[in-house]
Amino acid sequence: MLHDAWLIARKDLKLEIRSRVALNQVVPFALLVLVLFAFALDPDRGLLEKATPGLYWIAVLFSGLLAMQRSFAVEAADGVTDALRLSGLVPAGIYLGKTLSVAVQLLVLEMLLGVGVAVLYGTSITGWLLLLATIVVATAAISTAGTLFGVVAAGLRVRETLLPLLLLPVLAPVLIGATRAFEAALSGTPSEGWPWVGLMSVFAAVYVVAGIFGFGPLMEES
Amino acid sequence: MTTETAGPFGASDSGPTSTGSRTTMILGIVTLVALGVLVLFGLILSPADENQGDAVRIMYVHVPSATLSYVGCFLTAIGSAVFLWRKSRWWDLVAYASAEVAALFTAFTLVTGMLWGRPTWGVFWVWDARLTSEAMLMLLLLGYLAVRGIAADYGVRAKRAAIVGLLLVPNVFIVRQSVQWWRTLHQTPTLSLSGAEIQGLMLFSLFTGFIAITLSFIWMVIHRFRVAWLEEQVDAEGLDTAIAERRAEGVVL
């Protein structure tokens, strides 16, 4: 299973590196969102710095959605889905591989956005340990749930509109948790943030299990 | 066709042939009587509240429908689980019917809650943990119903919907937990919806509310299930007819 996961993750990441869609489109979009927030909230009033955790995670969610949609769009063309099914790879392995590749892309995106908010919003960064822990578990939560709902929406004519509707309400707890944990870290009270890291870990665990068992039935049809 | 429409008890379970039966009619009449009793106790016999006045009467429908919106969500998850396990169309449609009715009850809960909030809190909406979770439940159910509405084969649609339906319960738990922390860690404690102790006639009215609203819920789920079942039959029959027509053309030529 893990070997299959590794194969799929390597394939997807290689595709991303070669096609440069993530680099040429998703990353600029994420930075664009940061700039749009600055237009919406007057930068001179200190609102941006105060709202940094929330804005950061909203930017991650929206640009991450693009990465997740792409993760299944690359399979849609030329009957690749059928080829994957015939490849003999374990569905759970395919799921984990896709999750891993989405997670890696999200991590890169989050690093860039982190630099973005530090530079553009002038947010001073404290509480490194909590910040990193939050990023790791939130990324795990977003990519495990995103990959599962991605395959639910995959191959449908309405997939572009269906995925956000399915995924964003489900990820609401992650948005709340990651935002609060970031707030705790940046305001110098990290003890308030750790319960949220725990909650997001539970979320990610639930979705890993659901994905491992649910991916098989979902891949059979369509 | 008969093998495909197999219910939880095997191929012999053929399912309903009309939208109602004698039993559902009796259930409907009982429901109407219960609603009548609820109107009598809720609006006439029970006293107005000392603090909230007549606005408290909204509670008799609001609290039961909030409870049933969660019951419907659980029923959807159970139906989805049994469908994935047994491949039973019957249970799949139970999940569908209860999700749709649950969405209706969630909307009703939100509307009555807002109408109750305005006179008691002065605003239609507060970011209270319970209100927010109910709104999130509504959005999750709308997502499930969107999957039900996709134009795809029955098998594709049902399987994808079942996965989403099965995940409703863990999602609702996590959302409730996160929203509760969200509102308690940084803000003042949540507002108490029912306020002081409920006693006497008010408690009895609330009890009547639970019975009447539960009966309406059951009645609606049964009817929605029967309509969904018949819809599936019509679809299957239409396909059979089309195939038969094409075959007949072949014979003529």
Short mmCIF file of C-alpha atoms in Angstrom, two decimals, chain B residues 41-228:
data_model
loop_
_atom_site.label_atom_id
_atom_site.label_comp_id
_atom_site.label_asym_id
_atom_site.label_seq_id
_atom_site.Cartn_x
_atom_site.Cartn_y
_atom_site.Cartn_z
CA PHE B 41 -51.49 23.75 24.12
CA GLY B 42 -48.77 25.82 22.51
CA LEU B 43 -50.81 28.83 21.53
CA ILE B 44 -53.81 28.82 23.86
CA LEU B 45 -53.52 26.75 27.05
CA SER B 46 -49.86 27.25 28.01
CA PRO B 47 -49.00 30.50 29.77
CA ALA B 48 -46.76 33.24 28.41
CA ASP B 49 -43.26 33.36 29.85
CA GLU B 50 -42.43 35.92 32.56
CA ASN B 51 -39.39 37.23 30.70
CA GLN B 52 -39.97 36.35 27.07
CA GLY B 53 -43.74 36.79 26.88
CA ASP B 54 -45.51 35.09 24.01
CA ALA B 55 -42.27 34.60 22.10
CA VAL B 56 -41.54 31.55 24.23
CA ARG B 57 -44.21 29.66 22.30
CA ILE B 58 -41.81 29.33 19.39
CA MET B 59 -39.87 26.91 21.57
CA TYR B 60 -42.57 24.24 21.23
CA VAL B 61 -41.78 23.79 17.55
CA HIS B 62 -38.19 25.07 17.49
CA VAL B 63 -36.60 22.66 19.97
CA PRO B 64 -38.24 19.48 18.59
CA SER B 65 -37.40 20.35 14.99
CA ALA B 66 -33.77 21.07 15.95
CA THR B 67 -33.56 17.64 17.59
CA LEU B 68 -35.10 15.95 14.55
CA SER B 69 -32.74 17.69 12.16
CA TYR B 70 -29.95 15.78 13.92
CA VAL B 71 -32.00 12.57 13.99
CA GLY B 72 -32.47 12.88 10.22
CA CYS B 73 -28.75 13.36 9.77
CA PHE B 74 -28.03 10.18 11.77
CA LEU B 75 -30.64 8.29 9.76
CA THR B 76 -28.91 9.39 6.56
CA ALA B 77 -25.58 8.10 7.84
CA ILE B 78 -27.15 4.77 8.88
CA GLY B 79 -28.89 4.41 5.52
CA SER B 80 -25.65 5.21 3.70
CA ALA B 81 -23.69 2.69 5.78
CA VAL B 82 -26.17 -0.12 5.16
CA PHE B 83 -26.27 0.76 1.47
CA LEU B 84 -22.49 0.50 1.18
CA TRP B 85 -22.52 -2.75 3.09
CA ARG B 86 -25.52 -4.54 1.55
CA LYS B 87 -25.90 -2.65 -1.76
CA SER B 88 -29.55 -2.21 -0.88
CA ARG B 89 -31.44 0.38 -2.90
CA TRP B 90 -34.06 0.50 -0.18
CA TRP B 91 -31.60 1.82 2.40
CA ASP B 92 -30.08 4.21 -0.09
CA LEU B 93 -33.45 5.82 -0.58
CA VAL B 94 -34.02 5.89 3.18
CA ALA B 95 -30.80 7.92 3.42
CA TYR B 96 -31.95 10.22 0.62
CA ALA B 97 -35.44 10.74 2.04
CA SER B 98 -34.22 11.48 5.56
CA ALA B 99 -31.52 13.87 4.32
CA GLU B 100 -34.08 15.87 2.41
CA VAL B 101 -36.51 16.01 5.32
CA ALA B 102 -33.63 16.78 7.68
CA ALA B 103 -32.65 19.72 5.47
CA LEU B 104 -36.23 20.98 5.66
CA PHE B 105 -36.25 20.67 9.45
CA THR B 106 -32.88 22.39 9.69
CA ALA B 107 -34.18 25.29 7.63
CA PHE B 108 -37.31 25.41 9.78
CA THR B 109 -35.15 25.39 12.93
CA LEU B 110 -33.03 28.25 11.63
CA VAL B 111 -36.06 30.33 10.62
CA THR B 112 -37.93 29.78 13.89
CA GLY B 113 -34.70 30.40 15.78
CA MET B 114 -34.21 33.74 14.08
CA LEU B 115 -37.83 34.70 14.67
CA TRP B 116 -37.34 33.80 18.32
CA GLY B 117 -34.00 35.55 18.55
CA ARG B 118 -35.32 38.89 17.35
CA PRO B 119 -37.74 39.54 20.27
CA THR B 120 -35.56 37.88 22.95
CA TRP B 121 -32.03 38.93 21.98
CA GLY B 122 -32.88 41.90 19.79
CA VAL B 123 -31.12 40.43 16.75
CA PHE B 124 -31.94 37.74 14.22
CA TRP B 125 -28.58 36.07 14.44
CA VAL B 126 -25.87 35.67 17.06
CA TRP B 127 -22.74 33.61 16.59
CA ASP B 128 -23.81 31.23 19.28
CA ALA B 129 -22.37 27.70 19.20
CA ARG B 130 -25.73 26.04 18.69
CA LEU B 131 -26.89 28.39 15.94
CA THR B 132 -23.62 28.10 14.10
CA SER B 133 -23.59 24.29 14.27
CA GLU B 134 -27.14 24.18 12.96
CA ALA B 135 -26.19 26.44 10.07
CA MET B 136 -23.19 24.22 9.32
CA LEU B 137 -25.45 21.16 9.43
CA MET B 138 -27.65 22.86 6.84
CA LEU B 139 -24.63 23.43 4.56
CA LEU B 140 -23.42 19.84 4.98
CA LEU B 141 -26.89 18.53 4.11
CA LEU B 142 -27.05 20.81 1.07
CA GLY B 143 -23.74 19.31 -0.05
CA TYR B 144 -25.17 15.80 0.31
CA LEU B 145 -28.31 16.78 -1.61
CA ALA B 146 -26.14 18.35 -4.34
CA VAL B 147 -24.45 14.96 -4.81
CA ARG B 148 -27.89 13.34 -4.99
CA GLY B 149 -28.82 15.79 -7.70
CA ILE B 150 -25.92 15.10 -10.05
CA ALA B 151 -26.74 13.80 -13.50
CA ALA B 152 -25.04 10.40 -13.46
CA ASP B 153 -25.92 6.72 -13.38
CA TYR B 154 -27.87 5.56 -10.39
CA GLY B 155 -24.93 3.45 -9.18
CA VAL B 156 -22.40 6.30 -9.42
CA ARG B 157 -24.69 8.79 -7.74
CA ALA B 158 -25.77 6.46 -4.95
CA LYS B 159 -22.27 5.34 -4.09
CA ARG B 160 -20.81 8.84 -3.99
CA ALA B 161 -23.77 10.13 -2.01
CA ALA B 162 -23.40 7.25 0.43
CA ILE B 163 -19.78 8.17 1.18
CA VAL B 164 -20.78 11.79 1.76
CA GLY B 165 -23.77 10.68 3.85
CA LEU B 166 -21.68 8.36 5.97
CA LEU B 167 -19.25 11.19 6.74
CA LEU B 168 -22.08 13.47 7.88
CA VAL B 169 -21.97 12.16 11.44
CA PRO B 170 -18.23 12.58 12.14
CA ASN B 171 -18.41 15.96 10.42
CA VAL B 172 -21.28 17.10 12.58
CA PHE B 173 -19.43 15.98 15.72
CA ILE B 174 -16.22 17.77 14.76
CA VAL B 175 -18.05 20.90 13.67
CA ARG B 176 -20.02 21.04 16.92
CA GLN B 177 -16.88 20.53 18.97
CA SER B 178 -14.91 23.17 17.11
CA VAL B 179 -17.72 25.70 17.17
CA GLN B 180 -18.21 25.18 20.88
CA TRP B 181 -14.53 25.81 21.59
CA TRP B 182 -14.56 28.68 19.17
CA ARG B 183 -17.31 30.45 21.08
CA THR B 184 -16.12 29.58 24.57
CA LEU B 185 -12.36 30.03 24.42
CA HIS B 186 -12.40 33.63 23.32
CA GLN B 187 -15.90 34.98 23.82
CA THR B 188 -18.48 35.13 26.54
CA PRO B 189 -20.20 31.82 27.27
CA THR B 190 -22.98 30.76 24.94
CA LEU B 191 -26.45 32.11 25.41
CA SER B 192 -28.87 29.74 27.00
CA LEU B 193 -31.65 29.00 24.56
CA SER B 194 -34.30 27.70 26.90
CA GLY B 195 -33.44 30.01 29.76
CA ALA B 196 -34.94 29.21 33.12
CA GLU B 197 -36.46 25.91 34.19
CA ILE B 198 -39.44 24.79 32.20
CA GLN B 199 -42.30 23.51 34.28
CA GLY B 200 -45.94 22.51 34.30
CA LEU B 201 -48.01 23.32 31.24
CA MET B 202 -45.01 24.67 29.36
CA LEU B 203 -43.15 21.40 29.82
CA PHE B 204 -46.23 19.50 28.70
CA SER B 205 -46.58 21.72 25.62
CA LEU B 206 -42.97 21.08 24.75
CA PHE B 207 -43.63 17.36 25.16
CA THR B 208 -46.64 17.64 22.79
CA GLY B 209 -44.39 19.53 20.41
CA PHE B 210 -41.91 16.67 20.40
CA ILE B 211 -44.63 14.13 19.65
CA ALA B 212 -46.33 16.18 16.93
CA ILE B 213 -43.10 17.19 15.20
CA THR B 214 -41.68 13.66 15.40
CA LEU B 215 -44.85 12.26 13.84
CA SER B 216 -44.65 14.83 11.04
CA PHE B 217 -41.01 13.90 10.50
CA ILE B 218 -41.82 10.19 10.23
CA TRP B 219 -44.76 10.88 7.92
CA MET B 220 -42.66 13.06 5.65
CA VAL B 221 -39.74 10.60 5.50
CA ILE B 222 -42.07 7.72 4.62
CA HIS B 223 -43.76 9.69 1.86
CA ARG B 224 -40.50 11.07 0.51
CA PHE B 225 -39.12 7.55 0.49
CA ARG B 226 -42.12 6.22 -1.42
CA VAL B 227 -41.93 9.01 -3.99
CA ALA B 228 -38.18 8.45 -4.43
#
